[in-house]
Amino acid sequence: MTRQLALPFLLAALSLPALADSYSLPKNVAFEEECTSCHIAYPPQMLDARSWQHMMNGLANHFGTDASIDDRRRTAIADFLARNSGGRKTGRTVDAKGNPLLRITETARFERKHRDVTAATWKRASIKSPANCAACHAQAAAGDYSERSISIPK
Ligand code: HEC
Ligand code: HEC
């Protein structure tokens, strides 16, 4: 195989696991206890390390709520998120100015995957917010976003 052929072939092979769109949730007690009471456990893989760092430094004002926790737990969760943060799959999660995005739902990958969902659908009472992943992804809490478990509520 020539060099020109080998690279695309290798890249295609590497991206195969992404097809399953399953984000395994590494076990972390502090994360489960502190970050899943108001919403599902968002997959650490969906934001890059810098985005998580900014979020973990601003928990007192977390999307209009106070999600602050003691420093020891905060550091432990921040380490956990950094270790498992996105990379190849998610890319950098920054806005047009290069500032870290705090919302998965504002990332290019999210927008690309959801371009067929209309604005009216996001606003349905049964959905309320794009951040409400579990409204449409029945297995979101387990990190499974595959097509077979998607069902958009009326
Ligand atoms: C007190 C409740 C509360 C706690 C605790 C909490 N959050 Fe949130 N979180 C929210 C709310 C409210 C939103 C905004 C939801 C929306 O827009 O519908 C949010 C949104 C988010 C989003 C962005 C979702 C999107 O739009 O892509 C992420 C990521 C997130 N939280 C991570 C965390 C992490 C990590 C922790 C633990 C350190 C945590 N949250 C703890 C209330 C909470
Ligand atoms: C209004 C319902 C709805 C909500 C809410 C929603 N999604 Fe989706 N999601 C979809 C639909 C529809 C698709 C596209 C399926 C397709 O066309 O293959 C999709 C696709 C995806 C995919 C790609 C799946 C694949 O197999 O290619 C991922 C990953 C994903 N969503 C993650 C999320 C996350 C994370 C959240 C919450 C932050 C979320 N979604 C919220 C409806 C939703």
mmCIF file of C-alpha atoms and ligand atoms in Angstrom:
data_model
loop_
_atom_site.group_PDB
_atom_site.id
_atom_site.type_symbol
_atom_site.label_atom_id
_atom_site.label_comp_id
_atom_site.label_asym_id
_atom_site.label_seq_id
_atom_site.Cartn_x
_atom_site.Cartn_y
_atom_site.Cartn_z
ATOM 1 C CA MET A 1 0.000 0.000 0.000
ATOM 2 C CA THR A 2 1.384 3.408 -0.894
ATOM 3 C CA ARG A 3 1.784 6.127 1.701
ATOM 4 C CA GLN A 4 -1.065 8.170 0.176
ATOM 5 C CA LEU A 5 -3.479 5.286 0.544
ATOM 6 C CA ALA A 6 -2.404 4.211 3.995
ATOM 7 C CA LEU A 7 -3.320 7.386 5.881
ATOM 8 C CA PRO A 8 -7.018 7.677 4.904
ATOM 9 C CA PHE A 9 -7.371 3.964 5.442
ATOM 10 C CA LEU A 10 -5.914 4.240 8.929
ATOM 11 C CA LEU A 11 -8.119 7.237 9.789
ATOM 12 C CA ALA A 12 -11.253 5.386 8.663
ATOM 13 C CA ALA A 13 -10.331 2.405 10.796
ATOM 14 C CA LEU A 14 -9.694 4.601 13.828
ATOM 15 C CA SER A 15 -13.069 6.324 13.559
ATOM 16 C CA LEU A 16 -15.065 3.084 13.509
ATOM 17 C CA PRO A 17 -15.796 2.951 17.259
ATOM 18 C CA ALA A 18 -17.418 6.403 16.965
ATOM 19 C CA LEU A 19 -20.228 4.878 14.891
ATOM 20 C CA ALA A 20 -21.671 3.204 17.944
ATOM 21 C CA ASP A 21 -22.073 6.613 19.633
ATOM 22 C CA SER A 22 -21.832 5.164 23.032
ATOM 23 C CA TYR A 23 -19.986 7.153 25.642
ATOM 24 C CA SER A 24 -18.983 4.805 28.383
ATOM 25 C CA LEU A 25 -19.167 6.522 31.743
ATOM 26 C CA PRO A 26 -16.097 5.786 33.805
ATOM 27 C CA LYS A 27 -17.077 5.160 37.415
ATOM 28 C CA ASN A 28 -16.551 8.122 39.734
ATOM 29 C CA VAL A 29 -18.472 8.428 42.966
ATOM 30 C CA ALA A 30 -17.942 12.165 43.505
ATOM 31 C CA PHE A 31 -19.065 12.942 39.955
ATOM 32 C CA GLU A 32 -22.160 10.771 40.348
ATOM 33 C CA GLU A 33 -23.088 12.314 43.661
ATOM 34 C CA GLU A 34 -22.495 15.950 42.754
ATOM 35 C CA CYS A 35 -23.216 16.152 39.034
ATOM 36 C CA THR A 36 -26.262 13.969 38.421
ATOM 37 C CA SER A 37 -28.835 15.332 40.859
ATOM 38 C CA CYS A 38 -30.151 18.113 38.606
ATOM 39 C CA HIS A 39 -29.541 16.459 35.235
ATOM 40 C CA ILE A 40 -28.096 13.276 33.727
ATOM 41 C CA ALA A 41 -24.389 12.528 33.867
ATOM 42 C CA TYR A 42 -23.159 14.385 30.797
ATOM 43 C CA PRO A 43 -20.369 12.360 29.167
ATOM 44 C CA PRO A 44 -16.942 13.837 30.062
ATOM 45 C CA GLN A 45 -15.888 13.005 26.488
ATOM 46 C CA MET A 46 -18.214 15.681 25.080
ATOM 47 C CA LEU A 47 -16.210 18.718 26.231
ATOM 48 C CA ASP A 48 -12.484 19.320 26.111
ATOM 49 C CA ALA A 49 -10.378 19.707 29.247
ATOM 50 C CA ARG A 50 -10.346 23.498 29.122
ATOM 51 C CA SER A 51 -14.144 23.721 28.983
ATOM 52 C CA TRP A 52 -14.459 21.427 32.009
ATOM 53 C CA GLN A 53 -11.847 23.428 33.868
ATOM 54 C CA HIS A 54 -13.766 26.665 33.317
ATOM 55 C CA MET A 55 -17.002 25.031 34.392
ATOM 56 C CA MET A 56 -15.449 23.595 37.544
ATOM 57 C CA ASN A 57 -14.063 27.033 38.431
ATOM 58 C CA GLY A 58 -17.491 28.652 38.193
ATOM 59 C CA LEU A 59 -19.874 26.274 39.954
ATOM 60 C CA ALA A 60 -21.319 29.012 42.191
ATOM 61 C CA ASN A 61 -22.931 30.420 39.068
ATOM 62 C CA HIS A 62 -23.715 27.314 37.044
ATOM 63 C CA PHE A 63 -26.302 28.161 34.381
ATOM 64 C CA GLY A 64 -28.266 30.239 36.858
ATOM 65 C CA THR A 65 -27.972 27.746 39.725
ATOM 66 C CA ASP A 66 -25.528 27.365 42.589
ATOM 67 C CA ALA A 67 -23.787 24.012 42.189
ATOM 68 C CA SER A 68 -20.804 24.781 44.396
ATOM 69 C CA ILE A 69 -19.175 22.001 46.414
ATOM 70 C CA ASP A 70 -16.253 21.740 48.814
ATOM 71 C CA ASP A 71 -12.766 22.166 47.372
ATOM 72 C CA ARG A 72 -11.625 18.592 47.888
ATOM 73 C CA ARG A 73 -14.541 17.179 45.898
ATOM 74 C CA ARG A 74 -14.299 19.901 43.306
ATOM 75 C CA THR A 75 -10.637 19.085 42.649
ATOM 76 C CA ALA A 76 -11.394 15.359 42.483
ATOM 77 C CA ILE A 77 -14.183 15.873 39.940
ATOM 78 C CA ALA A 78 -12.121 18.365 37.937
ATOM 79 C CA ASP A 79 -9.318 15.772 37.688
ATOM 80 C CA PHE A 80 -11.784 13.078 36.663
ATOM 81 C CA LEU A 81 -13.289 15.286 33.936
ATOM 82 C CA ALA A 82 -9.875 16.355 32.642
ATOM 83 C CA ARG A 83 -8.695 12.743 32.448
ATOM 84 C CA ASN A 84 -11.753 11.664 30.469
ATOM 85 C CA SER A 85 -12.341 14.822 28.461
ATOM 86 C CA GLY A 86 -12.915 14.860 24.727
ATOM 87 C CA GLY A 87 -10.206 14.693 22.161
ATOM 88 C CA ARG A 88 -10.295 13.046 18.814
ATOM 89 C CA LYS A 89 -14.062 12.622 18.809
ATOM 90 C CA THR A 90 -15.109 16.006 20.136
ATOM 91 C CA GLY A 91 -12.289 18.246 19.007
ATOM 92 C CA ARG A 92 -11.682 21.531 20.792
ATOM 93 C CA THR A 93 -14.840 22.943 22.306
ATOM 94 C CA VAL A 94 -14.400 26.670 21.832
ATOM 95 C CA ASP A 95 -16.479 29.510 20.432
ATOM 96 C CA ALA A 96 -15.523 31.634 17.417
ATOM 97 C CA LYS A 97 -13.255 33.760 19.619
ATOM 98 C CA GLY A 98 -11.477 30.754 21.078
ATOM 99 C CA ASN A 99 -13.196 30.960 24.481
ATOM 100 C CA PRO A 100 -14.093 27.613 26.051
ATOM 101 C CA LEU A 101 -17.724 26.573 25.552
ATOM 102 C CA LEU A 102 -19.504 25.449 28.685
ATOM 103 C CA ARG A 103 -22.412 23.819 26.885
ATOM 104 C CA ILE A 104 -22.169 20.530 25.011
ATOM 105 C CA THR A 105 -25.276 21.740 23.184
ATOM 106 C CA GLU A 106 -23.296 24.658 21.686
ATOM 107 C CA THR A 107 -20.494 22.535 20.287
ATOM 108 C CA ALA A 108 -20.117 22.029 16.544
ATOM 109 C CA ARG A 109 -20.430 18.276 16.959
ATOM 110 C CA PHE A 110 -23.767 18.602 18.784
ATOM 111 C CA GLU A 111 -25.108 21.032 16.196
ATOM 112 C CA ARG A 112 -24.061 18.770 13.353
ATOM 113 C CA LYS A 113 -25.685 15.698 14.906
ATOM 114 C CA HIS A 114 -28.933 17.588 15.562
ATOM 115 C CA ARG A 115 -29.308 19.681 12.452
ATOM 116 C CA ASP A 116 -32.573 17.901 11.576
ATOM 117 C CA VAL A 117 -34.233 18.811 14.890
ATOM 118 C CA THR A 118 -36.317 21.955 14.365
ATOM 119 C CA ALA A 119 -36.433 24.959 16.710
ATOM 120 C CA ALA A 120 -40.089 24.195 17.470
ATOM 121 C CA THR A 121 -39.206 20.656 18.548
ATOM 122 C CA TRP A 122 -36.612 21.860 21.101
ATOM 123 C CA LYS A 123 -39.302 24.069 22.671
ATOM 124 C CA ARG A 124 -41.909 21.334 23.191
ATOM 125 C CA ALA A 125 -43.112 21.059 26.801
ATOM 126 C CA SER A 126 -41.941 17.440 26.811
ATOM 127 C CA ILE A 127 -38.389 18.519 25.916
ATOM 128 C CA LYS A 128 -37.908 22.121 27.129
ATOM 129 C CA SER A 129 -34.182 22.313 26.443
ATOM 130 C CA PRO A 130 -31.576 20.724 24.167
ATOM 131 C CA ALA A 131 -29.702 19.969 27.408
ATOM 132 C CA ASN A 132 -32.504 17.554 28.326
ATOM 133 C CA CYS A 133 -30.839 14.690 26.465
ATOM 134 C CA ALA A 134 -32.901 11.995 28.156
ATOM 135 C CA ALA A 135 -36.137 13.389 26.687
ATOM 136 C CA CYS A 136 -35.139 11.876 23.331
ATOM 137 C CA HIS A 137 -32.237 9.556 24.159
ATOM 138 C CA ALA A 138 -33.850 6.945 26.417
ATOM 139 C CA GLN A 139 -30.472 5.552 27.502
ATOM 140 C CA ALA A 140 -28.663 8.900 27.905
ATOM 141 C CA ALA A 141 -28.036 8.385 31.597
ATOM 142 C CA ALA A 142 -26.015 5.304 30.671
ATOM 143 C CA GLY A 143 -24.079 7.175 27.996
ATOM 144 C CA ASP A 144 -25.859 5.488 25.096
ATOM 145 C CA TYR A 145 -26.833 7.926 22.316
ATOM 146 C CA SER A 146 -27.138 5.359 19.539
ATOM 147 C CA GLU A 147 -29.899 5.717 16.987
ATOM 148 C CA ARG A 148 -31.852 2.695 18.127
ATOM 149 C CA SER A 149 -32.695 4.334 21.458
ATOM 150 C CA ILE A 150 -33.778 7.723 20.083
ATOM 151 C CA SER A 151 -37.439 8.646 20.271
ATOM 152 C CA ILE A 152 -38.612 12.255 20.066
ATOM 153 C CA PRO A 153 -41.596 12.845 22.383
ATOM 154 C CA LYS A 154 -44.725 14.651 21.120
HETATM 155 C C1 HEC B 1 -28.139 22.548 41.397
HETATM 156 C C2 HEC B 1 -28.363 21.832 40.160
HETATM 157 C C3 HEC B 1 -27.136 21.434 39.344
HETATM 158 C C4 HEC B 1 -26.031 20.730 39.762
HETATM 159 C C5 HEC B 1 -25.730 20.175 41.144
HETATM 160 C C6 HEC B 1 -25.179 20.588 38.585
HETATM 161 N N1 HEC B 1 -25.774 21.158 37.497
HETATM 162 FE FE1 HEC B 1 -25.049 21.155 35.602
HETATM 163 N N2 HEC B 1 -26.663 22.255 34.998
HETATM 164 C C7 HEC B 1 -27.690 22.695 35.799
HETATM 165 C C8 HEC B 1 -28.625 23.474 35.014
HETATM 166 C C9 HEC B 1 -29.898 24.147 35.517
HETATM 167 C C10 HEC B 1 -28.126 23.482 33.688
HETATM 168 C C11 HEC B 1 -28.767 24.128 32.445
HETATM 169 C C12 HEC B 1 -29.772 23.155 31.864
HETATM 170 C C13 HEC B 1 -30.526 23.677 30.655
HETATM 171 O O1 HEC B 1 -30.058 24.576 29.966
HETATM 172 O O2 HEC B 1 -31.613 23.133 30.372
HETATM 173 C C14 HEC B 1 -26.885 22.703 33.715
HETATM 174 C C15 HEC B 1 -26.110 22.470 32.606
HETATM 175 C C16 HEC B 1 -24.937 21.737 32.591
HETATM 176 C C17 HEC B 1 -24.143 21.477 31.412
HETATM 177 C C18 HEC B 1 -24.422 21.998 30.003
HETATM 178 C C19 HEC B 1 -25.522 21.240 29.284
HETATM 179 C C20 HEC B 1 -25.622 21.706 27.840
HETATM 180 O O3 HEC B 1 -26.459 22.591 27.551
HETATM 181 O O4 HEC B 1 -24.840 21.227 27.020
HETATM 182 C C21 HEC B 1 -23.068 20.724 31.810
HETATM 183 C C22 HEC B 1 -21.974 20.196 30.918
HETATM 184 C C23 HEC B 1 -23.196 20.520 33.239
HETATM 185 N N3 HEC B 1 -24.348 21.124 33.674
HETATM 186 C C24 HEC B 1 -22.288 19.829 34.017
HETATM 187 C C25 HEC B 1 -22.369 19.711 35.410
HETATM 188 C C26 HEC B 1 -21.332 19.146 36.246
HETATM 189 C C27 HEC B 1 -20.005 18.617 35.752
HETATM 190 C C28 HEC B 1 -21.793 19.188 37.532
HETATM 191 C C29 HEC B 1 -21.093 18.728 38.794
HETATM 192 C C30 HEC B 1 -19.887 19.441 39.148
HETATM 193 C C31 HEC B 1 -23.131 19.786 37.499
HETATM 194 N N4 HEC B 1 -23.432 20.094 36.194
HETATM 195 C C32 HEC B 1 -23.949 19.956 38.603
HETATM 196 C C33 HEC B 1 -27.843 22.410 37.143
HETATM 197 C C34 HEC B 1 -26.962 21.710 37.922
HETATM 198 C C1 HEC B 2 -35.306 16.663 20.679
HETATM 199 C C2 HEC B 2 -34.708 15.378 20.958
HETATM 200 C C3 HEC B 2 -33.225 15.336 21.292
HETATM 201 C C4 HEC B 2 -32.576 15.860 22.391
HETATM 202 C C5 HEC B 2 -33.178 16.664 23.525
HETATM 203 C C6 HEC B 2 -31.180 15.509 22.245
HETATM 204 N N1 HEC B 2 -31.002 14.773 21.110
HETATM 205 FE FE1 HEC B 2 -29.276 13.906 20.502
HETATM 206 N N2 HEC B 2 -30.202 13.268 18.798
HETATM 207 C C7 HEC B 2 -31.530 13.466 18.483
HETATM 208 C C8 HEC B 2 -31.770 13.052 17.108
HETATM 209 C C9 HEC B 2 -33.092 13.109 16.358
HETATM 210 C C10 HEC B 2 -30.516 12.611 16.614
HETATM 211 C C11 HEC B 2 -30.157 12.213 15.194
HETATM 212 C C12 HEC B 2 -30.280 10.792 14.867
HETATM 213 C C13 HEC B 2 -29.800 10.630 13.442
HETATM 214 O O1 HEC B 2 -30.185 11.414 12.582
HETATM 215 O O2 HEC B 2 -29.001 9.740 13.222
HETATM 216 C C14 HEC B 2 -29.561 12.734 17.715
HETATM 217 C C15 HEC B 2 -28.242 12.341 17.635
HETATM 218 C C16 HEC B 2 -27.336 12.411 18.689
HETATM 219 C C17 HEC B 2 -26.014 11.841 18.675
HETATM 220 C C18 HEC B 2 -25.421 11.035 17.534
HETATM 221 C C19 HEC B 2 -25.996 9.642 17.560
HETATM 222 C C20 HEC B 2 -25.531 8.802 16.390
HETATM 223 O O3 HEC B 2 -25.703 7.568 16.454
HETATM 224 O O4 HEC B 2 -24.995 9.356 15.420
HETATM 225 C C21 HEC B 2 -25.422 12.116 19.871
HETATM 226 C C22 HEC B 2 -24.039 11.712 20.337
HETATM 227 C C23 HEC B 2 -26.396 12.885 20.636
HETATM 228 N N3 HEC B 2 -27.544 13.018 19.882
HETATM 229 C C24 HEC B 2 -26.179 13.386 21.891
HETATM 230 C C25 HEC B 2 -27.087 14.194 22.579
HETATM 231 C C26 HEC B 2 -26.794 14.837 23.850
HETATM 232 C C27 HEC B 2 -25.483 14.701 24.606
HETATM 233 C C28 HEC B 2 -27.913 15.523 24.206
HETATM 234 C C29 HEC B 2 -28.119 16.399 25.392
HETATM 235 C C30 HEC B 2 -27.049 17.344 25.737
HETATM 236 C C31 HEC B 2 -28.902 15.316 23.152
HETATM 237 N N4 HEC B 2 -28.357 14.514 22.182
HETATM 238 C C32 HEC B 2 -30.189 15.836 23.143
HETATM 239 C C33 HEC B 2 -32.486 13.996 19.308
HETATM 240 C C34 HEC B 2 -32.222 14.658 20.504
#
